[in-house]
Amino acid sequence: MRICGAEYESALMASYGDKAKSFSTLLDFFRETALEKMTVEAFNNFMENKINRYDENLLNKLYDIFNYLVLFKRGGVFELYRFRQAEWDGPRVAIKKEDAPCSDVEDLESEIEIYRGMSQEEFISGDFGQSWTVDKAVAERFAFDTYPDNPPGLVIAGIVAKNAVIFFSKTDNESEVIVERGSVKSTTICYPNSAIK
């Protein structure tokens, strides 16, 4: 699924200890299940029969991973990458060119300015996600809606070469540009104009 399994396993062990085996149980249980049978009812039955369903935090995290599996079975890495929700508490998914379908990348200029709404923590780390947009307003919406608290979200502008773009569709309502990891250059803060705290 293009995730760092060791990194995610370490995080689960740190958070759940012995209960971390519940995630392996979930994967084993649904590995061979056909997509059409992966329903909320099937998940609830799994929880009823295999897991302590009274641990709400564990239940929520398992349900997020269940949704990862559904998306992956539906359309592979690309479907999982594009349609996982920001609020799902699952591992980071990386995407490569071979995972993406044909798109409108050739219609882009040789270098393009792109934008990303992100947390201050992400900006300071320099380890940026792969989803950007050519529409600054979309990045602003994401920054304000996802990180409305203190510290607030940021909008970052960057430059990327067309040959580092994995996917771009002219018909996408968010004007998303998916880029190779580490390919964005010359990043600057567009909003807010104040320094990082």
Tab-separated table of C-alpha atoms in Angstrom:
chain	number	residue	atom	x	y	z
A	1	MET	CA	0.000	0.000	0.000
A	2	ARG	CA	3.098	2.243	-0.229
A	3	ILE	CA	3.312	2.860	3.490
A	4	CYS	CA	6.318	2.553	5.791
A	5	GLY	CA	5.257	-0.540	7.699
A	6	ALA	CA	8.084	-0.421	10.254
A	7	GLU	CA	7.401	3.232	11.087
A	8	TYR	CA	3.680	2.583	11.486
A	9	GLU	CA	4.230	-0.566	13.552
A	10	SER	CA	6.507	1.367	15.928
A	11	ALA	CA	3.871	4.064	16.337
A	12	LEU	CA	1.188	1.458	17.054
A	13	MET	CA	3.352	-0.335	19.600
A	14	ALA	CA	4.086	2.960	21.348
A	15	SER	CA	0.382	3.846	21.488
A	16	TYR	CA	-1.234	0.464	22.075
A	17	GLY	CA	1.338	-2.017	23.373
A	18	ASP	CA	-0.202	-5.510	23.340
A	19	LYS	CA	-3.357	-4.187	21.682
A	20	ALA	CA	-1.307	-3.346	18.550
A	21	LYS	CA	-1.814	-6.960	17.412
A	22	SER	CA	-5.426	-5.950	16.702
A	23	PHE	CA	-4.195	-4.257	13.509
A	24	SER	CA	-2.578	-7.468	12.258
A	25	THR	CA	-5.781	-9.313	13.122
A	26	LEU	CA	-7.767	-6.779	11.067
A	27	LEU	CA	-5.442	-7.134	8.065
A	28	ASP	CA	-5.491	-10.936	8.262
A	29	PHE	CA	-9.266	-11.018	8.606
A	30	PHE	CA	-9.994	-8.796	5.585
A	31	ARG	CA	-7.017	-9.669	3.342
A	32	GLU	CA	-8.976	-12.161	1.250
A	33	THR	CA	-12.380	-10.500	1.599
A	34	ALA	CA	-13.962	-9.318	-1.655
A	35	LEU	CA	-14.520	-5.565	-1.899
A	36	GLU	CA	-18.306	-5.871	-2.074
A	37	LYS	CA	-18.283	-7.703	1.263
A	38	MET	CA	-16.202	-5.046	3.033
A	39	THR	CA	-19.116	-3.184	4.572
A	40	VAL	CA	-19.637	-1.332	7.837
A	41	GLU	CA	-21.647	-4.355	8.967
A	42	ALA	CA	-18.674	-6.643	8.209
A	43	PHE	CA	-16.399	-4.342	10.205
A	44	ASN	CA	-18.839	-4.291	13.141
A	45	ASN	CA	-19.044	-8.092	13.076
A	46	PHE	CA	-15.253	-8.270	13.098
A	47	MET	CA	-15.136	-5.974	16.136
A	48	GLU	CA	-17.844	-7.988	17.902
A	49	ASN	CA	-16.065	-11.297	17.413
A	50	LYS	CA	-12.354	-10.462	17.426
A	51	ILE	CA	-11.644	-7.253	19.343
A	52	ASN	CA	-12.591	-5.516	22.574
A	53	ARG	CA	-15.086	-3.157	20.989
A	54	TYR	CA	-15.438	-1.072	24.141
A	55	ASP	CA	-12.081	0.628	23.595
A	56	GLU	CA	-13.387	3.564	21.547
A	57	ASN	CA	-9.965	4.929	20.609
A	58	LEU	CA	-8.853	1.535	19.297
A	59	LEU	CA	-12.157	1.034	17.476
A	60	ASN	CA	-11.814	4.397	15.696
A	61	LYS	CA	-8.249	3.727	14.628
A	62	LEU	CA	-9.113	0.232	13.393
A	63	TYR	CA	-12.008	1.685	11.416
A	64	ASP	CA	-9.651	4.174	9.761
A	65	ILE	CA	-7.377	1.301	8.697
A	66	PHE	CA	-10.409	-0.649	7.492
A	67	ASN	CA	-11.217	2.324	5.243
A	68	TYR	CA	-7.629	2.295	3.948
A	69	LEU	CA	-8.145	-1.350	2.965
A	70	VAL	CA	-11.428	-0.590	1.204
A	71	LEU	CA	-9.864	2.182	-0.882
A	72	PHE	CA	-6.824	0.061	-1.708
A	73	LYS	CA	-8.982	-2.857	-2.839
A	74	ARG	CA	-11.138	-0.486	-4.885
A	75	GLY	CA	-8.362	1.141	-6.876
A	76	GLY	CA	-4.892	0.377	-5.591
A	77	VAL	CA	-2.397	2.893	-4.276
A	78	PHE	CA	-3.770	5.741	-6.395
A	79	GLU	CA	-7.306	5.385	-5.011
A	80	LEU	CA	-5.988	5.118	-1.462
A	81	TYR	CA	-3.760	8.154	-1.898
A	82	ARG	CA	-6.395	10.377	-3.503
A	83	PHE	CA	-9.399	9.551	-1.360
A	84	ARG	CA	-8.127	8.867	2.146
A	85	GLN	CA	-9.403	11.565	4.493
A	86	ALA	CA	-7.088	13.968	6.318
A	87	GLU	CA	-8.799	13.170	9.626
A	88	TRP	CA	-8.169	9.415	9.322
A	89	ASP	CA	-5.472	8.349	11.736
A	90	GLY	CA	-3.501	6.015	9.537
A	91	PRO	CA	-0.008	5.738	8.112
A	92	ARG	CA	1.302	8.176	5.539
A	93	VAL	CA	0.886	6.878	1.995
A	94	ALA	CA	3.551	7.638	-0.602
A	95	ILE	CA	2.762	7.502	-4.299
A	96	LYS	CA	5.018	6.954	-7.304
A	97	LYS	CA	4.576	7.628	-11.019
A	98	GLU	CA	3.831	3.992	-11.755
A	99	ASP	CA	0.851	4.143	-9.363
A	100	ALA	CA	-0.942	6.945	-11.224
A	101	PRO	CA	-3.091	6.737	-14.350
A	102	CYS	CA	-2.482	8.900	-17.402
A	103	SER	CA	-3.255	12.547	-16.747
A	104	ASP	CA	-2.819	16.082	-18.062
A	105	VAL	CA	0.764	16.564	-16.876
A	106	GLU	CA	1.954	17.388	-20.402
A	107	ASP	CA	-0.323	20.457	-20.429
A	108	LEU	CA	1.704	22.044	-17.603
A	109	GLU	CA	4.554	24.514	-18.107
A	110	SER	CA	8.101	23.204	-17.652
A	111	GLU	CA	8.097	24.752	-14.161
A	112	ILE	CA	4.971	25.607	-12.217
A	113	GLU	CA	4.118	27.451	-9.040
A	114	ILE	CA	2.140	25.287	-6.652
A	115	TYR	CA	0.582	25.805	-3.204
A	116	ARG	CA	-0.030	23.682	-0.129
A	117	GLY	CA	-1.955	24.307	3.070
A	118	MET	CA	-0.063	22.732	5.954
A	119	SER	CA	0.620	22.824	9.651
A	120	GLN	CA	3.507	24.816	11.058
A	121	GLU	CA	4.982	21.521	12.221
A	122	GLU	CA	5.071	20.214	8.630
A	123	PHE	CA	6.678	23.418	7.379
A	124	ILE	CA	9.385	23.348	10.053
A	125	SER	CA	10.132	19.671	9.311
A	126	GLY	CA	10.672	20.365	5.600
A	127	ASP	CA	9.130	16.939	4.925
A	128	PHE	CA	6.230	18.095	2.771
A	129	GLY	CA	3.358	15.965	1.563
A	130	GLN	CA	2.952	15.146	-2.097
A	131	SER	CA	-0.428	16.820	-2.708
A	132	TRP	CA	-0.286	20.443	-3.794
A	133	THR	CA	-2.535	22.624	-5.947
A	134	VAL	CA	-2.155	25.259	-8.646
A	135	ASP	CA	-5.048	27.163	-7.009
A	136	LYS	CA	-3.929	29.257	-4.024
A	137	ALA	CA	-7.536	29.558	-2.754
A	138	VAL	CA	-7.739	25.751	-2.410
A	139	ALA	CA	-4.560	25.707	-0.307
A	140	GLU	CA	-5.938	28.538	1.853
A	141	ARG	CA	-9.179	26.651	2.438
A	142	PHE	CA	-7.256	23.535	3.450
A	143	ALA	CA	-4.955	25.471	5.805
A	144	PHE	CA	-7.820	27.278	7.508
A	145	ASP	CA	-10.229	24.329	7.706
A	146	THR	CA	-7.692	21.700	8.772
A	147	TYR	CA	-5.543	23.833	11.092
A	148	PRO	CA	-7.863	26.534	12.492
A	149	ASP	CA	-6.392	26.445	15.996
A	150	ASN	CA	-3.272	27.905	17.497
A	151	PRO	CA	-0.817	27.682	15.872
A	152	PRO	CA	-2.775	28.297	12.669
A	153	GLY	CA	-2.144	26.616	9.345
A	154	LEU	CA	0.131	28.026	6.690
A	155	VAL	CA	-0.065	28.384	2.924
A	156	ILE	CA	3.221	27.638	1.211
A	157	ALA	CA	4.167	28.395	-2.385
A	158	GLY	CA	6.779	26.338	-4.170
A	159	ILE	CA	8.195	25.637	-7.594
A	160	VAL	CA	8.213	22.189	-9.162
A	161	ALA	CA	9.486	20.944	-12.506
A	162	LYS	CA	6.901	19.295	-14.741
A	163	ASN	CA	8.961	16.089	-14.904
A	164	ALA	CA	8.491	15.703	-11.115
A	165	VAL	CA	4.679	15.826	-11.359
A	166	ILE	CA	3.045	12.440	-10.874
A	167	PHE	CA	-0.556	13.437	-11.570
A	168	PHE	CA	-2.540	16.490	-12.660
A	169	SER	CA	-6.066	16.640	-14.056
A	170	LYS	CA	-7.506	19.785	-15.647
A	171	THR	CA	-10.974	18.666	-14.550
A	172	ASP	CA	-10.106	18.205	-10.867
A	173	ASN	CA	-12.132	20.680	-8.768
A	174	GLU	CA	-9.203	21.203	-6.373
A	175	SER	CA	-6.617	21.615	-9.173
A	176	GLU	CA	-4.493	19.053	-7.361
A	177	VAL	CA	-0.902	18.430	-8.390
A	178	ILE	CA	0.712	15.278	-6.971
A	179	VAL	CA	4.492	15.549	-6.975
A	180	GLU	CA	7.441	13.288	-6.234
A	181	ARG	CA	8.686	13.498	-2.646
A	182	GLY	CA	11.374	16.133	-2.174
A	183	SER	CA	10.829	17.735	-5.589
A	184	VAL	CA	9.375	21.078	-4.484
A	185	LYS	CA	11.928	23.913	-4.556
A	186	SER	CA	12.026	27.545	-3.425
A	187	THR	CA	9.258	27.353	-0.837
A	188	THR	CA	7.932	30.551	0.691
A	189	ILE	CA	5.145	31.306	3.161
A	190	CYS	CA	2.203	33.023	1.481
A	191	TYR	CA	-0.008	33.191	4.555
A	192	PRO	CA	0.224	34.317	7.236
A	193	ASN	CA	2.881	36.945	6.598
A	194	SER	CA	4.159	36.635	10.168
A	195	ALA	CA	7.117	34.457	11.130
A	196	ILE	CA	6.749	30.876	12.315
A	197	LYS	CA	6.315	30.703	16.069
